Coordinates of C-alpha atoms in Angstrom, one line a residue:
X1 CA 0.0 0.0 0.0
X2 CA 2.0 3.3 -1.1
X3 CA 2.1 6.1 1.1
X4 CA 1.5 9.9 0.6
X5 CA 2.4 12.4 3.3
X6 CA 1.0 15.8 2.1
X7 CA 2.5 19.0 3.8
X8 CA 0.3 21.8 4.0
X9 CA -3.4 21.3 4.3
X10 CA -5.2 24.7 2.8
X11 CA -5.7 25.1 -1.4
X12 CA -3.0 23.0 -2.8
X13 CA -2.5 20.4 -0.5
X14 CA -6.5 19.8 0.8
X15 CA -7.4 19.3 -3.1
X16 CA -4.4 16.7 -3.8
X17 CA -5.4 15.0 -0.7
X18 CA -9.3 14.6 -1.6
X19 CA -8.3 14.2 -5.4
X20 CA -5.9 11.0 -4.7
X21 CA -8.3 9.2 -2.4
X22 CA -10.6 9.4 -5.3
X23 CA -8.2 7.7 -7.3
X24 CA -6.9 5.3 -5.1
X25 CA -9.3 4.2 -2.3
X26 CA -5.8 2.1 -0.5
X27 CA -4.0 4.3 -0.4
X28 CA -2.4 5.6 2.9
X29 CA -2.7 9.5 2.8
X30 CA -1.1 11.3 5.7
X31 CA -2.1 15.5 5.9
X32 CA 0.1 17.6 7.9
X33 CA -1.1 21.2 8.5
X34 CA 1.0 23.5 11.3
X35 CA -2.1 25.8 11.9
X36 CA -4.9 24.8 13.6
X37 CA -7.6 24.7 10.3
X38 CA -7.4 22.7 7.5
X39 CA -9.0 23.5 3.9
X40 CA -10.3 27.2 5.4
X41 CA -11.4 30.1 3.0
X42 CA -8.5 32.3 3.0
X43 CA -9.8 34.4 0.1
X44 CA -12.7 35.6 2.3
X45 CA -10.5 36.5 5.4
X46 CA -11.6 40.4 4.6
X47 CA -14.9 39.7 4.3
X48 CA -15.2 38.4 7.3
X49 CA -13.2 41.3 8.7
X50 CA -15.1 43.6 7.2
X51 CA -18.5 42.2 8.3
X52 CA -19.8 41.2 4.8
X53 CA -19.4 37.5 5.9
X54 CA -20.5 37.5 9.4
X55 CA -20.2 33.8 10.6
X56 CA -16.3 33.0 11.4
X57 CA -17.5 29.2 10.6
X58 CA -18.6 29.8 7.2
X59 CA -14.7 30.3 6.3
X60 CA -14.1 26.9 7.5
X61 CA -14.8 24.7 4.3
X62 CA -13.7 22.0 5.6
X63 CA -12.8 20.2 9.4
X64 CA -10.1 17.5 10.0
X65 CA -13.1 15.1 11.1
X66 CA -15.1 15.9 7.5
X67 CA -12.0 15.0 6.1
X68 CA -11.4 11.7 7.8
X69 CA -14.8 10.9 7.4
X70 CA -15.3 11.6 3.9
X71 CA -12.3 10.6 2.3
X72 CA -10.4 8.3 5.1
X73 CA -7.9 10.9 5.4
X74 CA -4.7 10.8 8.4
X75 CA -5.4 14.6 9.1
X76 CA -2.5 16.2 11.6
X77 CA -3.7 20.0 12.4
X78 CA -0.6 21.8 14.3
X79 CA 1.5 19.2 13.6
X80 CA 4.4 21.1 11.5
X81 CA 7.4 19.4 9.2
X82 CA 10.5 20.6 10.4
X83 CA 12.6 19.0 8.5
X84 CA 13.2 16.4 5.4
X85 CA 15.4 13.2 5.0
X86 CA 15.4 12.3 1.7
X87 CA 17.7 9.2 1.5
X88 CA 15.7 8.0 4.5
X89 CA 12.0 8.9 3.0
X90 CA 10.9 10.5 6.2
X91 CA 10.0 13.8 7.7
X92 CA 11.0 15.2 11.1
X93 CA 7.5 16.4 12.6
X94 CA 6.5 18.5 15.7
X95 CA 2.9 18.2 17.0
X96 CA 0.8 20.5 19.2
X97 CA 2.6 19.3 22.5
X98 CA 6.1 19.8 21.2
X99 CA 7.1 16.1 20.9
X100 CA 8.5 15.3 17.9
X101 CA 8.6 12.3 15.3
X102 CA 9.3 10.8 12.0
X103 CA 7.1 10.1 9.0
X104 CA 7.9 8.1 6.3
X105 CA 6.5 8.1 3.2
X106 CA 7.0 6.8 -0.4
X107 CA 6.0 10.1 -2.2
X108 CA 5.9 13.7 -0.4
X109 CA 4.0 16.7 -1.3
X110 CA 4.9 20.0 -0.3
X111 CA 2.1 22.6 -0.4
X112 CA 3.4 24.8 2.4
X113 CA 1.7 27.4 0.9
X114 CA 3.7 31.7 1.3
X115 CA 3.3 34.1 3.9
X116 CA 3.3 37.8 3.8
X117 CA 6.7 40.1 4.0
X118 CA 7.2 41.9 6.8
X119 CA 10.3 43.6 5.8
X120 CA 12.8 45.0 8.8
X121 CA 11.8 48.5 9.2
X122 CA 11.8 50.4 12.3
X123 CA 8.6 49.9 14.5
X124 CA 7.0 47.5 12.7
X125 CA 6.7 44.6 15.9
X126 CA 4.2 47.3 17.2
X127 CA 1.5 45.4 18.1
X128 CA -1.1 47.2 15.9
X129 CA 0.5 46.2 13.0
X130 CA -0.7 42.9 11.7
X131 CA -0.8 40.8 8.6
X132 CA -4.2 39.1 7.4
X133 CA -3.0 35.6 6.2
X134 CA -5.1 32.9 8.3
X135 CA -8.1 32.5 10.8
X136 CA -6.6 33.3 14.0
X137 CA -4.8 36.8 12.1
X138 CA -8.4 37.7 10.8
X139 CA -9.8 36.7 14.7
X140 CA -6.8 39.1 16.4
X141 CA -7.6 42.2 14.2
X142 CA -11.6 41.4 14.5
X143 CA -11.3 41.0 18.4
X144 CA -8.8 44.4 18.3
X145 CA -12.3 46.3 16.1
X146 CA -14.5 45.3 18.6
X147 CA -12.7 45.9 21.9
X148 CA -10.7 48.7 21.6
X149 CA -13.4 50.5 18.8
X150 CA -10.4 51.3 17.0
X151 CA -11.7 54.2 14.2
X152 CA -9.1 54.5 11.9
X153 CA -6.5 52.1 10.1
X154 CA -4.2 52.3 7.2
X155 CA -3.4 49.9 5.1
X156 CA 0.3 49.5 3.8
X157 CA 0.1 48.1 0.0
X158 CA -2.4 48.9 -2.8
X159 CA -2.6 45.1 -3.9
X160 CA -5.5 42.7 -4.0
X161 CA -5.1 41.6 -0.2
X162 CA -4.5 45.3 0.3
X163 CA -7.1 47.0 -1.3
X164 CA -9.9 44.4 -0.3
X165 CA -8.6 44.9 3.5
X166 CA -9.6 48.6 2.5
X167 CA -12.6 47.9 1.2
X168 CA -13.6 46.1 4.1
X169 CA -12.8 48.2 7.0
X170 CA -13.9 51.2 5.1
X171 CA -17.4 49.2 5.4
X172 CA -17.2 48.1 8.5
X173 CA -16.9 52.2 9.4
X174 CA -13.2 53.1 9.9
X175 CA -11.5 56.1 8.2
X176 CA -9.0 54.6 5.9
X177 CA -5.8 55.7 4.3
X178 CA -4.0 53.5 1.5
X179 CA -0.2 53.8 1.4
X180 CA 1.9 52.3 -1.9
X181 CA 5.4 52.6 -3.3
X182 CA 4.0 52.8 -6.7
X183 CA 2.6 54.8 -8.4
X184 CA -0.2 52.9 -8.7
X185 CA -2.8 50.1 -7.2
X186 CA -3.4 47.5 -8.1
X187 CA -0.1 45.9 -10.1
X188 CA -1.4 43.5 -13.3
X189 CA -3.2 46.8 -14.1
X190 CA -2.0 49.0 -16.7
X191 CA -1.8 52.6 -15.1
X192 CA -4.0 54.2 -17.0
X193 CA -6.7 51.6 -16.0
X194 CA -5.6 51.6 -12.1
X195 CA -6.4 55.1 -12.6
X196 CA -10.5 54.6 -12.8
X197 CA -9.6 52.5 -9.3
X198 CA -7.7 55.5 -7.6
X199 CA -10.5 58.1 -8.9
X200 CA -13.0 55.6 -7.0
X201 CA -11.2 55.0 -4.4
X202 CA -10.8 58.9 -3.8
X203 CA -14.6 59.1 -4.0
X204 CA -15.1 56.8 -1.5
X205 CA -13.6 59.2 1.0
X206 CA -10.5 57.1 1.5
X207 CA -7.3 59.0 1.5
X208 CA -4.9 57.2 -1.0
X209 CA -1.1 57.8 -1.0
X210 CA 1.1 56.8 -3.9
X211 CA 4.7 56.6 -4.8
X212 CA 5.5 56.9 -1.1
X213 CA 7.1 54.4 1.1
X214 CA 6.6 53.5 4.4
X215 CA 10.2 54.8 6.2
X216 CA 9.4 53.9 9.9
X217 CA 6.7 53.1 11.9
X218 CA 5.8 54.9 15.8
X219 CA 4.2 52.8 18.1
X220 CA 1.6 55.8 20.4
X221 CA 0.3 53.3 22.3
X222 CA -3.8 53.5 21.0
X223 CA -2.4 54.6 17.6
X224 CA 0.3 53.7 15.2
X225 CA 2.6 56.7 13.0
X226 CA 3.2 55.8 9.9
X227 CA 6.5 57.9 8.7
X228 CA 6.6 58.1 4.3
X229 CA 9.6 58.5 3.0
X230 CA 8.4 61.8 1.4
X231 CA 8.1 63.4 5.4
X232 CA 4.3 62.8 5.6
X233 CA 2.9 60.7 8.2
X234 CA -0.5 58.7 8.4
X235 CA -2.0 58.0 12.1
X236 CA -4.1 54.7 12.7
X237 CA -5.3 52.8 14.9
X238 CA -4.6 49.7 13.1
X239 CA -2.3 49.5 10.5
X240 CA -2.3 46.7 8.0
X241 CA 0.8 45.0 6.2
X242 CA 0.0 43.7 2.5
X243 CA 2.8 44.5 0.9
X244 CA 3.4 41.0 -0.5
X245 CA 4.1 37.3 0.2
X246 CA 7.5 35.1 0.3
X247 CA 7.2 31.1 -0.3
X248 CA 7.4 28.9 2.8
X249 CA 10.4 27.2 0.7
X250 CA 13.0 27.1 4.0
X251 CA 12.0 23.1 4.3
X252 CA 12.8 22.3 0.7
X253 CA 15.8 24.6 0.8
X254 CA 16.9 22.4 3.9
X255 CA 16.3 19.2 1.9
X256 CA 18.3 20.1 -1.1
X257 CA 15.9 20.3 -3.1
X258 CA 16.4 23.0 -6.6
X259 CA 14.6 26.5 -5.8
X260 CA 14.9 29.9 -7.8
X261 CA 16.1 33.0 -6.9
X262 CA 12.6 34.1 -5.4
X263 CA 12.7 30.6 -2.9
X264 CA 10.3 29.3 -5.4
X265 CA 10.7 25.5 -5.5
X266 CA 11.9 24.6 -9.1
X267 CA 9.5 21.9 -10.6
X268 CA 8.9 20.0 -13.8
X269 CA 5.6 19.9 -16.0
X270 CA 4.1 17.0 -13.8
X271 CA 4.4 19.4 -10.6
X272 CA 7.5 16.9 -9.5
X273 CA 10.8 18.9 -7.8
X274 CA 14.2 17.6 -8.6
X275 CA 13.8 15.0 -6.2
X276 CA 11.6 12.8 -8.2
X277 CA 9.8 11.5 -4.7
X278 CA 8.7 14.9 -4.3
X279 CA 6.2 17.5 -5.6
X280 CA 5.3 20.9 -5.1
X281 CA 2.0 23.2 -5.5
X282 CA 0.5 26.2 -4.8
X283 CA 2.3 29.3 -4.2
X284 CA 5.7 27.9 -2.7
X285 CA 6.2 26.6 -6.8
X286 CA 7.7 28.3 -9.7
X287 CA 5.4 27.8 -12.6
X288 CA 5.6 28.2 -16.3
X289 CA 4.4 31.4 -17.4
X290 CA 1.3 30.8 -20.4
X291 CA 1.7 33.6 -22.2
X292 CA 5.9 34.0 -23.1
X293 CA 6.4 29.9 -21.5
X294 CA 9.4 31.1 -19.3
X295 CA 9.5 30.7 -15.7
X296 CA 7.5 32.9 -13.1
X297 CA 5.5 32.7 -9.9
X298 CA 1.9 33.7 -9.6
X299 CA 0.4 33.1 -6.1
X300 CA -3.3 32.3 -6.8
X301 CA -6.1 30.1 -5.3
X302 CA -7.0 28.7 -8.4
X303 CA -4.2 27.6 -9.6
X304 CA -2.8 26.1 -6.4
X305 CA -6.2 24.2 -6.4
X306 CA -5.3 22.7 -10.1
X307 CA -2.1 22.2 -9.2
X308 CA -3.0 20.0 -6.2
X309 CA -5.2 18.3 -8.6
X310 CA -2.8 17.5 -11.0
X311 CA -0.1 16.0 -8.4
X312 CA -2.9 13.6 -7.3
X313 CA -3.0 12.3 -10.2
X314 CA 0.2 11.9 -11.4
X315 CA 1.2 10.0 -7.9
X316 CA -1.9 7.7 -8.6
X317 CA 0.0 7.1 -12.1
X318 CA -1.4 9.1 -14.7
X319 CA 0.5 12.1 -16.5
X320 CA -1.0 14.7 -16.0
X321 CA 0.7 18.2 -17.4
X322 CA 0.4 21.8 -15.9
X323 CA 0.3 24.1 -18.4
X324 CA 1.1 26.9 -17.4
X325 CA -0.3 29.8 -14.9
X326 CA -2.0 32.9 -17.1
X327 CA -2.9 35.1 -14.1
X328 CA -6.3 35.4 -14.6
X329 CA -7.8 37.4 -11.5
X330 CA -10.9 39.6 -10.0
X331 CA -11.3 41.8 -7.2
X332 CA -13.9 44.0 -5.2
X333 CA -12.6 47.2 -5.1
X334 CA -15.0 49.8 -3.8
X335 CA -17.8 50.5 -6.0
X336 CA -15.5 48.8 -8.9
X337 CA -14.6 45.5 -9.8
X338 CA -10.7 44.8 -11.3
X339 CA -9.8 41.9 -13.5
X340 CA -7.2 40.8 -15.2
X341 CA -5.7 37.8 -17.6
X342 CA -2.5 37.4 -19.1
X343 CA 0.4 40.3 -19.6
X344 CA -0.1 43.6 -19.2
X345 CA 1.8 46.5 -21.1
X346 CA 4.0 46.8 -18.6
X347 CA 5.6 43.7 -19.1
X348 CA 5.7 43.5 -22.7
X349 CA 7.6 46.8 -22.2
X350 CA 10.3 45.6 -20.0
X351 CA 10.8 42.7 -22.6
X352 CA 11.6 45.4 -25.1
X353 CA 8.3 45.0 -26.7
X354 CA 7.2 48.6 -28.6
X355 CA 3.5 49.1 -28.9
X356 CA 3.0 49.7 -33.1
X357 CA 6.1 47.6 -33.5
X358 CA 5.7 44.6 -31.8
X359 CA 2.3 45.0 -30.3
X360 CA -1.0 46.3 -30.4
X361 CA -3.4 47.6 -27.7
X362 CA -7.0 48.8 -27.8
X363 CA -9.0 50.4 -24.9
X364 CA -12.9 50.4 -25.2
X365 CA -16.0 52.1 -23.1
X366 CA -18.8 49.5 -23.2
X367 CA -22.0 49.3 -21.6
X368 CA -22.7 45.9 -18.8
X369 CA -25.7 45.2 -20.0
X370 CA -28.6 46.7 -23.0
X371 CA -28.5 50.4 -22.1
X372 CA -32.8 50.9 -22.1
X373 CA -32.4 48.1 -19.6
X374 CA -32.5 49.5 -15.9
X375 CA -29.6 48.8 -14.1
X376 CA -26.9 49.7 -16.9
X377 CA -23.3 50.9 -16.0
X378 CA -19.7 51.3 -17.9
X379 CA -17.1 48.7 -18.5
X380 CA -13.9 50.0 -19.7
X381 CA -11.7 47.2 -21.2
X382 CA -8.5 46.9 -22.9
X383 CA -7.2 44.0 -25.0
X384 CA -3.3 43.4 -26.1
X385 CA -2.4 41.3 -29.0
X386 CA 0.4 40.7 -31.7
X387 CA 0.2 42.9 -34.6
X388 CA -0.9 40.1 -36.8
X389 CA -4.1 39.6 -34.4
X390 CA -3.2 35.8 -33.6
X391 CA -2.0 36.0 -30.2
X392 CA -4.0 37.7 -27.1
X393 CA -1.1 38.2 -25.0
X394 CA -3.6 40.1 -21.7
X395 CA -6.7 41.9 -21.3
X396 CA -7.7 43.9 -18.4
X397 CA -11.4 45.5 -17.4
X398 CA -12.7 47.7 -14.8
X399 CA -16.7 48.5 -14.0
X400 CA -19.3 47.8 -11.8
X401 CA -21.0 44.8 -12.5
X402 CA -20.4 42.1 -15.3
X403 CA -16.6 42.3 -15.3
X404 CA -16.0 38.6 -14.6
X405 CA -17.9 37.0 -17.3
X406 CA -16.0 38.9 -19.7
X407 CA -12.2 37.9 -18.2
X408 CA -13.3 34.4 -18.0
X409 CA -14.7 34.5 -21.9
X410 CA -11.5 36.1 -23.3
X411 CA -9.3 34.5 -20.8
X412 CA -10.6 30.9 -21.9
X413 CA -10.1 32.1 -25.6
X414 CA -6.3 32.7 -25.0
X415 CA -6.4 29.6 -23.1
X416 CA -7.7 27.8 -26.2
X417 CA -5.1 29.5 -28.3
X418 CA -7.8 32.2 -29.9
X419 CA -6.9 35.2 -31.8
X420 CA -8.4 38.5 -31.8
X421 CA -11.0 37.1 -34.3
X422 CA -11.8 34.7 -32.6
X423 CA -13.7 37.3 -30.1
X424 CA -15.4 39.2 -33.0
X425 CA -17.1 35.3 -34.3
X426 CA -17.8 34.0 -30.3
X427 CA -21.8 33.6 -30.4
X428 CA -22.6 34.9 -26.6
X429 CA -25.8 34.8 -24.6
X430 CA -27.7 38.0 -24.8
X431 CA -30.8 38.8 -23.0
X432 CA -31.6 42.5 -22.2
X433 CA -31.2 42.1 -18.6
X434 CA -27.3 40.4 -19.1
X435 CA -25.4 41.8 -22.0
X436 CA -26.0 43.4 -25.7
X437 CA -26.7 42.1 -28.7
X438 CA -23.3 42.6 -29.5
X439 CA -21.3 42.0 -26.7
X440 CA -18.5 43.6 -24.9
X441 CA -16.0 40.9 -25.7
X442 CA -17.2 40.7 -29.4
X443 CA -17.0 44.5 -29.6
X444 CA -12.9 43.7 -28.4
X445 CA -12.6 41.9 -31.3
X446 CA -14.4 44.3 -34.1
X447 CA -12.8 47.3 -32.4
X448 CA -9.3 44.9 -33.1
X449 CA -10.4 43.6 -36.5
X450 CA -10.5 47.3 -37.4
X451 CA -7.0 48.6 -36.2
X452 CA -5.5 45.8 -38.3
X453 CA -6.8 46.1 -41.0
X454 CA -5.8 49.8 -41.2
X455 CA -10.0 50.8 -41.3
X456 CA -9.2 52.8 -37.7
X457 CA -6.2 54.0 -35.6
X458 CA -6.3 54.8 -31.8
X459 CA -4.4 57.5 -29.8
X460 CA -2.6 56.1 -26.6
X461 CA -4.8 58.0 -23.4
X462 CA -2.3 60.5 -22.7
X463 CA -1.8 61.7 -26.3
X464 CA -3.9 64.6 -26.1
X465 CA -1.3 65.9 -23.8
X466 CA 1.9 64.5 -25.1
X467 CA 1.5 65.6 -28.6
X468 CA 1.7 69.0 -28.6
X469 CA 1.0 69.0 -32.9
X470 CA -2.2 66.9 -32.4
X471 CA -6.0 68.9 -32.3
X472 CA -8.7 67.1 -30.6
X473 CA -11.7 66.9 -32.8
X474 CA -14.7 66.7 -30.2
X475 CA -17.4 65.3 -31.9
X476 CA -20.1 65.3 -28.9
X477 CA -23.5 67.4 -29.2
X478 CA -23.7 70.6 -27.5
X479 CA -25.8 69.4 -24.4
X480 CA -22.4 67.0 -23.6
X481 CA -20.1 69.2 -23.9
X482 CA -21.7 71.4 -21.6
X483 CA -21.9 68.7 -18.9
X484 CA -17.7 68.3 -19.7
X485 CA -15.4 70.6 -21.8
X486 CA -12.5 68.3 -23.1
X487 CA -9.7 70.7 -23.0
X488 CA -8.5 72.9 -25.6
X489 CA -11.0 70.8 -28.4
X490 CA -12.8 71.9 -31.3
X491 CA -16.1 71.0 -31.4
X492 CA -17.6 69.7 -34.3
X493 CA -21.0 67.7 -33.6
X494 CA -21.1 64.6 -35.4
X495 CA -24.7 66.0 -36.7
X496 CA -22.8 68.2 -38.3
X497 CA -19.7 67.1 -39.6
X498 CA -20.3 66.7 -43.0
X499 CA -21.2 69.8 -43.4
X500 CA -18.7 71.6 -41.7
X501 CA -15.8 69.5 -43.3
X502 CA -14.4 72.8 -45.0
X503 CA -13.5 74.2 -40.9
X504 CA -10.7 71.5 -40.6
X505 CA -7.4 71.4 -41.9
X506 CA -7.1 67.9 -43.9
X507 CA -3.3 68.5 -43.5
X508 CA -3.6 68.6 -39.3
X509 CA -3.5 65.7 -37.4
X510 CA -6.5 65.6 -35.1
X511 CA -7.1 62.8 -32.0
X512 CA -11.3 62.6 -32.2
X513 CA -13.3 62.5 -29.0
X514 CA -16.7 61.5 -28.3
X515 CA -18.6 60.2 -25.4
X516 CA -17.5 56.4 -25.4
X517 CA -16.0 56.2 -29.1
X518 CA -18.3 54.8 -31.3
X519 CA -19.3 58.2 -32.7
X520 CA -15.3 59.1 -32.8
X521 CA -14.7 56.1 -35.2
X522 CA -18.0 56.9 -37.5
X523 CA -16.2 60.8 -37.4
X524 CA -12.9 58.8 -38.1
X525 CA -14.5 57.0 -40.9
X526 CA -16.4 60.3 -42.6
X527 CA -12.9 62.2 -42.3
X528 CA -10.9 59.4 -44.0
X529 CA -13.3 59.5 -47.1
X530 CA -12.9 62.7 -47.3
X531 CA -9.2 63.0 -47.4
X532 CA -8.3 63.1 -44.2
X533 CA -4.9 61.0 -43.7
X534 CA -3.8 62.2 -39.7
X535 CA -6.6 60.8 -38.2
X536 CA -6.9 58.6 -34.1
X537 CA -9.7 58.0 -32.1
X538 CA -9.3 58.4 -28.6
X539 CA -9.7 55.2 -26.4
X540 CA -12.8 55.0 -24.5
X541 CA -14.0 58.6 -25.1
X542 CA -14.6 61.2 -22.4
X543 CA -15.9 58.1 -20.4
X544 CA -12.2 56.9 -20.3
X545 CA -10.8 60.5 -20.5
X546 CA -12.5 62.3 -17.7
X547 CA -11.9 59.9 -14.8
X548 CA -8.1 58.8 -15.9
X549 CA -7.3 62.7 -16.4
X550 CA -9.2 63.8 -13.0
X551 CA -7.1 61.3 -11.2
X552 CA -3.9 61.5 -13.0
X553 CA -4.1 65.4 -11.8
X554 CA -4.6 64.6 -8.4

């Protein structure tokens, strides 16, 4: 009977364990977890904070007595591996009492899982600065919100973990600040897309600090100083560290076993380390990137749950490939939703990729649903692919409601090796109530189908200020531009363009507004049949301009 001692008993390691008894029914499966909960809901540790999720059990998906029950499963809560001998096939284990023992095992799977970084500046052991990583962190800051009434907090990092801790205290009542090094939130984003999150964020009454560091922090007792490297300070009376994670990897670095220079345990496509007795998932791994297929390391819940998956069933005897880890992500944030799949232009940038060149990238304004159907709001999305259209290499979209249908539709297209065609022919559902006729995702892929095929060309969203030759043509009807004057614009009214054709310069080179830029590309389309060569639209319209330049001023 061959023997599987699993470390680690949360997203990876609880979904191997359940996977391989369902494979192999004699098999002995050993679980070692050093906390105290097994297979808990870490992703709705801020909810619970916040209030939104109000029972503590309902985090707790599964219990150590489910698990034996269910699936026959040797579960060992605060029991931690402290060390592996390999030759030997065993594991050096300490339990809740402090005695410790050996394990042996015929295949090992570490799923220890990362923790987040609290980096060695001055102040931070004050006690009011905590970490939200596990049940007993989110029970210390919810018994320090109830007993001490604490009314303020700031929270160090603008990352998911960061900015849903924001989110969450900000509804549970506190007065929240937001500190990050960047110059954005919200990293997979684009900046010109975090933007719509920092104008909301803003207008949630939450003070947001970018592109300062934290420098030191002063313990007061009932309040914490938080000293920014720019001479500003932020008083709270909780502070929150999110400011990243590290992999638990100190076990397989003991053991020998092949890591990167993150701590990220090196393994193969069958999840198996260099140790062929061992594998590794979830976010203590190095895993192949999908997009460019080099090496990276994306700590995500999913993913680790795949992972775990896959393991299982390579130990029972299949083989079973990961293919790779694309990134594809969602978060609350605010009144706004944030997703994600894929690259972003950032990194296509730092691998010397040139937008035009190498690259193309699109940014649309879209409605979530039929706009005579109540309810309707904006989705702003952008889409990056090769300038032959066959490769999706990211998208990102921000808005209100609807956001994660339309990440998972194009992010199963790239997983499916799609092209940007491939979004303009998908036949989606469409009821009044759920999309349009034509839906956001298709309208990704006409908007794309355009551009390369030299019908329309698009400014980048800062153009209007960076080229100082360019006039921005606002085609909007007089009642809009009322509401908001794009600066220094002409405005020419779609309604009467044609007719006022002989105003414009065909020599000029004019960037064409309108209100989300449908009517900017029919403008486009009027002015390049009438020998107009100079001609962009500008992404999005003033429903993409107004917010991005608002906060990009601030």
């Amino acid at each position: 009977m061959a023997k599987t001692v699993i470390v680690g008993g949360v997203a990876g390691g609880a979904s191997c364990a359940a996977r391989l008894r369902r494979l192999d029914e004699q098999a002995e499966i050993v679980l070692l977890e050093r906390g105290p909960y097994v297979s808990f809901a870490n992703c709705g540790l801020p909810y619970h904070v916040g209030g939104v999720i109000p029972e503590r059990e309902s985090l707790i998906v599964q219990t150590p007595e489910i698990l034996h029950e269910r699936f026959n499963l040797d579960v060992r809560v605060q029991n931690e591996a402290l060390a592996i001998d390999r030759k030997a096939k065993t594991v050096v284990v300490r339990d809740e009492t402090g005695r410790e023992y050996r394990e042996s095992y015929d295949t090992l799977v570490l799923a220890t899982g990362s923790s987040p970084l609290r980096p060695p500046i001055p102040g931070i052991e004050a006690p009011r600065i905590k970490t939200l990583w596990s049940v007993p962190d989110a029970d210390e800051i919810k018994e320090l919100l109830t007993t001490v009434a604490v009314k303020s907090a700031a929270v160090v990092g603008g990352g998911f973990i960061g900015l849903e801790m924001a989110d969450n205290l900000h509804h549970a009542g506190l007065r929240v600040s937001i500190i990050e090094a960047l110059d954005q939130v919200m990293a997979p984003l684009d900046y010109e897309m975090a933007l719509l999150l920092h104008e909301n964020i803003r207008k949630n009454q939450v003070d947001l600090h970018l592109g300062d560091a934290v420098a030191s922090f002063e313990d007061r007792g009932e309040t914490v100083v938080v000293h920014l490297k720019s001479g500003r300070s932020v008083e709270a009376g909780l502070v929150i560290l999110a400011i990243g994670v590290r992999p638990n990897s100190q076990l397989a670095r003991d053991a020998g076993l092949e890591l990167n220079a993150r701590g990220g345990i090196v393994v193969d496509e069958h999840l198996r380390t260099s140790d062929p007795s061992i594998y590794a998932v979830g976010d203590v791994i190095e895993v192949k990137d999908f997009v460019f297929g080099d090496r990276t390391m994306i700590p995500l819940a999913g993913p680790a749950n795949k992972q775990g998956r896959i393991a299982a069933n390579n130990i029972a005897g299949e083989a079973c490939i990961y293919e790779g880890t694309q990134g594809t992500s969602v978060a609350k944030v605010f009144s706004l939703s944030a997703a994600s799949t894929g690259a972003n232009e950032k990194s296509l940038e730092r691998r010397g990729l040139q937008r035009g060149r190498d690259y193309e990238s699109i940014i649309i304004s879209q409605d979530s649903h039929a706009g005579y159907y109540p309810g309707v709001v904006p989705l702003m999305l952008k889409l990056i692919f090769s300038r032959d259209g066959r490769k999706i290499y990211g998208a990102q979209i921000v808005g209100r409601d609807l956001v994660d249908k339309r990440i998972d539709t194009i992010a199963t297209v790239m997983r499916l090796g799609g092209s940007v065609l491939d979004l303009a022919r998908l036949e989606l559902a469409y009821a009044p109530p759920y999309s349009s006729a034509k839906d956001p995702v298709n309208m990704l892929g006409f908007v794309a189908e355009n551009l390369l095929s030299g019908k329309v060309a698009i400014s980048a969203w800062d153009e209007p200020e960076k080229d100082g030759e360019a006039l921005v043509l606002d085609v909007r009807e007089e009642t809009e531009q009322m509401a908001y004057k794009t600066p220094n614009s002409i405005e020419m009214p779609l309604s009467e363009l044609r007719v006022r054709l002989k105003e414009l310069d065909p020599e000029k080179r004019y960037i064409i507004m309108c209100g989300m830029g449908i009517r900017s590309y029919v403008a486009q389309r009027i002015l390049a049949q009438n020998g107009f060569k100079r001609l962009t639209v500008y992404p999005g319209g003033v429903r993409f301009y107004q917010p991005t330049h608002d906060a990009a001023n601030k």
